[in-house]
Coordinates of C-alpha atoms in Angstrom, one line a residue:
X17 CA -171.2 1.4 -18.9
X18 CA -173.8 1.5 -15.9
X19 CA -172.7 2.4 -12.5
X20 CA -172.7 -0.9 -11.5
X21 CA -171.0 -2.6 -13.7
X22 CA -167.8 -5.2 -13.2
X23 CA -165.3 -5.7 -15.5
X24 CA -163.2 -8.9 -15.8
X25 CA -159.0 -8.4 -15.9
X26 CA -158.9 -9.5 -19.4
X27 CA -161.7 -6.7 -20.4
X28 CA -159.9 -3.8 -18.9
X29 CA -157.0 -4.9 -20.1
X30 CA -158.1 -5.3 -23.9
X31 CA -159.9 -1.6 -23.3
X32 CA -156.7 -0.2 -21.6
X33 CA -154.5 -1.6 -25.3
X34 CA -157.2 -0.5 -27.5
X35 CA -157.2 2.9 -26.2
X36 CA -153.3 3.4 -25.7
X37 CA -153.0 2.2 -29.2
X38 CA -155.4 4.8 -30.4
X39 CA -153.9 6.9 -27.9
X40 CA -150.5 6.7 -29.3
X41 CA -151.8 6.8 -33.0
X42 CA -153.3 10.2 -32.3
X43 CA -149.7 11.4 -30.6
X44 CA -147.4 10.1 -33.4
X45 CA -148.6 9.6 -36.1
X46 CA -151.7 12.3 -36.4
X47 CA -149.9 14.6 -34.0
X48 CA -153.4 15.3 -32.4
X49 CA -154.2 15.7 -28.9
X50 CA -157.6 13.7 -28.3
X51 CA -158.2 16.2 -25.3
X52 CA -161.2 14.4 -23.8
X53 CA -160.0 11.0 -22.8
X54 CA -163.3 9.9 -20.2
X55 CA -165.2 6.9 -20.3
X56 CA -168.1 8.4 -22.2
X57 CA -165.7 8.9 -25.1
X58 CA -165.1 4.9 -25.6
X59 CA -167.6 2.6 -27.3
X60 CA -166.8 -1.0 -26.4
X61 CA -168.3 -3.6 -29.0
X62 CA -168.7 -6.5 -27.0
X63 CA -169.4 -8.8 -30.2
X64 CA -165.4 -8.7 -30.7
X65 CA -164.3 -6.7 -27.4
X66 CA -162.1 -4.1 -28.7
X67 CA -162.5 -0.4 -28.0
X68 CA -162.9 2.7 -29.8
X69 CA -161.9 6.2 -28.9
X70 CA -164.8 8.8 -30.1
X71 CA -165.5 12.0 -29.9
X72 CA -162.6 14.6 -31.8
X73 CA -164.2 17.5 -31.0
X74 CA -161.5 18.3 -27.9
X75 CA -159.0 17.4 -30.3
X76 CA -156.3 19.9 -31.6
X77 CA -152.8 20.0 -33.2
X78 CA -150.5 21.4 -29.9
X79 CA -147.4 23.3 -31.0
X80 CA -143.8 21.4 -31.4
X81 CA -142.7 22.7 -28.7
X82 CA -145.9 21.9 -26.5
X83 CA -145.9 18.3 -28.0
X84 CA -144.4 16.3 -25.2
X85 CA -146.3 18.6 -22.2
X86 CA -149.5 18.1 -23.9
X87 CA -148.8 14.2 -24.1
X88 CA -147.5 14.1 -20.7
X89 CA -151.0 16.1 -19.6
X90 CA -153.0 13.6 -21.7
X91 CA -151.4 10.5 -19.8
X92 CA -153.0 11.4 -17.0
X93 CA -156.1 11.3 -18.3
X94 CA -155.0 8.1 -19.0
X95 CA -154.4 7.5 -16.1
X96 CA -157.8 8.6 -14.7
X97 CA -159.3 6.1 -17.3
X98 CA -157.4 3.8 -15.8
X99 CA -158.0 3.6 -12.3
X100 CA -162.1 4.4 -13.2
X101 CA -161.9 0.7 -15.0
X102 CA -159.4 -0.6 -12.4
X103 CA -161.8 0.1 -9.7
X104 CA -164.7 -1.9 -11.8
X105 CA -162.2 -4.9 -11.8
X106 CA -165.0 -7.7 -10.8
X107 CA -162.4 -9.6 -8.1
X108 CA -164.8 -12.6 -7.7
X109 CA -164.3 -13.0 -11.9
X110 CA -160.7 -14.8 -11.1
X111 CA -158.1 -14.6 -8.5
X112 CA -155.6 -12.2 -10.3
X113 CA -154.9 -9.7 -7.5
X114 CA -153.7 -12.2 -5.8
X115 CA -151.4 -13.7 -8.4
X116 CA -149.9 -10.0 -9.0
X117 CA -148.6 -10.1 -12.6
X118 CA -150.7 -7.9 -14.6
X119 CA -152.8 -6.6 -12.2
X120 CA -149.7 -5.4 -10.4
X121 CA -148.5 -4.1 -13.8
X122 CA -151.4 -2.1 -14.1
X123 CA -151.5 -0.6 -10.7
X124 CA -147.8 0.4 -11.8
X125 CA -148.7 1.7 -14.7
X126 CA -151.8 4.2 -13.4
X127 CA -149.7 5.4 -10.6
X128 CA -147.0 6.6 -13.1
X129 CA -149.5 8.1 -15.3
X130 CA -150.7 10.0 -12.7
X131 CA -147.6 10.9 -11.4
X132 CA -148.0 14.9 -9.8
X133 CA -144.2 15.5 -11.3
X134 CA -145.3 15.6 -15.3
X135 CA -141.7 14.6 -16.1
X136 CA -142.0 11.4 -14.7
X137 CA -145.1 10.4 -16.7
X138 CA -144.7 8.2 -18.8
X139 CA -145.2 8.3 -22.7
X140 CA -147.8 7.0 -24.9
X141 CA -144.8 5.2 -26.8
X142 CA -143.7 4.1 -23.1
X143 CA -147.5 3.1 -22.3
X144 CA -148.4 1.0 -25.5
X145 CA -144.7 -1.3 -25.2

C-alpha cells in the first residue's frame, strides 16, 4: 500500500483474520514457518477484501522441538504487522477508538504479540479464536 494510505477498522481487521488464518494454517496444519511475515508479502484484493500471504521462499519446516519457539518468534512478526496497519487506522473513517471494543482488542492483542518475554506470546491457535 502507499505510504499514505488509511485503512478503515473493518479493513485491518479482515487483513489481521485473513493472515492469522493463513498464519495458523502454515503452523498446524503444514508445519511451515512463513518466516517473512511484512507487509510486502500480503496482496489485498479489494474486489472481495480478503488477504493473501505470498512469498514462501523464507519458509522452512523448524524441528519438533523448535516448533513452538519458532511460532512464538513468528507472532511477533505478527505483531509488527499489526501495529504497521494499526497505525494506518484512518480515525476520521468512524469513531471506534472511542467506542473501545475491537479496537481495544486489537491493541491487546499486538502488545501480547510483541511481548519481550517469548513465553507470554501468544499462539497462532490463541490469535485466530
Amino acid at each position: 500500500w502507499d505510504d499514505d494510505e488509511k485503512f478503515s477498522l473493518m479493513f485491518v481487521l479482515n487483513v489481521l483474520k485473513d493472515i492469522s488464518r493463513a498464519l495458523y494454517y502454515l503452523h498446524y496444519t503444514v508445519g511451515l514457518v512463513h518466516g517473512d511475515v511484512y507487509a510486502h508479502n500480503i496482496k489485498v484484493d479489494k474486489s472481495t477484501g480478503r488477504a493473501y500471504l505470498l512469498d514462501l521462499g523464507a519458509s522452512y519446516a523448524p524441528l519438533e522441538s523448535d516448533r513452538k519457539e519458532a511460532e512464538r518468534l513468528e507472532v511477533r512478526a505478527f505483531g509488527v504487522l499489526m501495529g504497521e496497519l494499526l497505525d494506518r487506522y484512518d480515525d476520521d473513517d468512524d469513531n471506534s477508538k472511542e467506542d473501545g471494543g475491537a479496537w481495544n482488542d486489537l491493541v491487546s492483542l499486538k502488545d501480547q504479540c510483541l511481548a519481550v518475554d517469548v513465553a507470554l506470546r501468544p499462539s497462532f491457535e490463541d490469535v485466530v479464536s
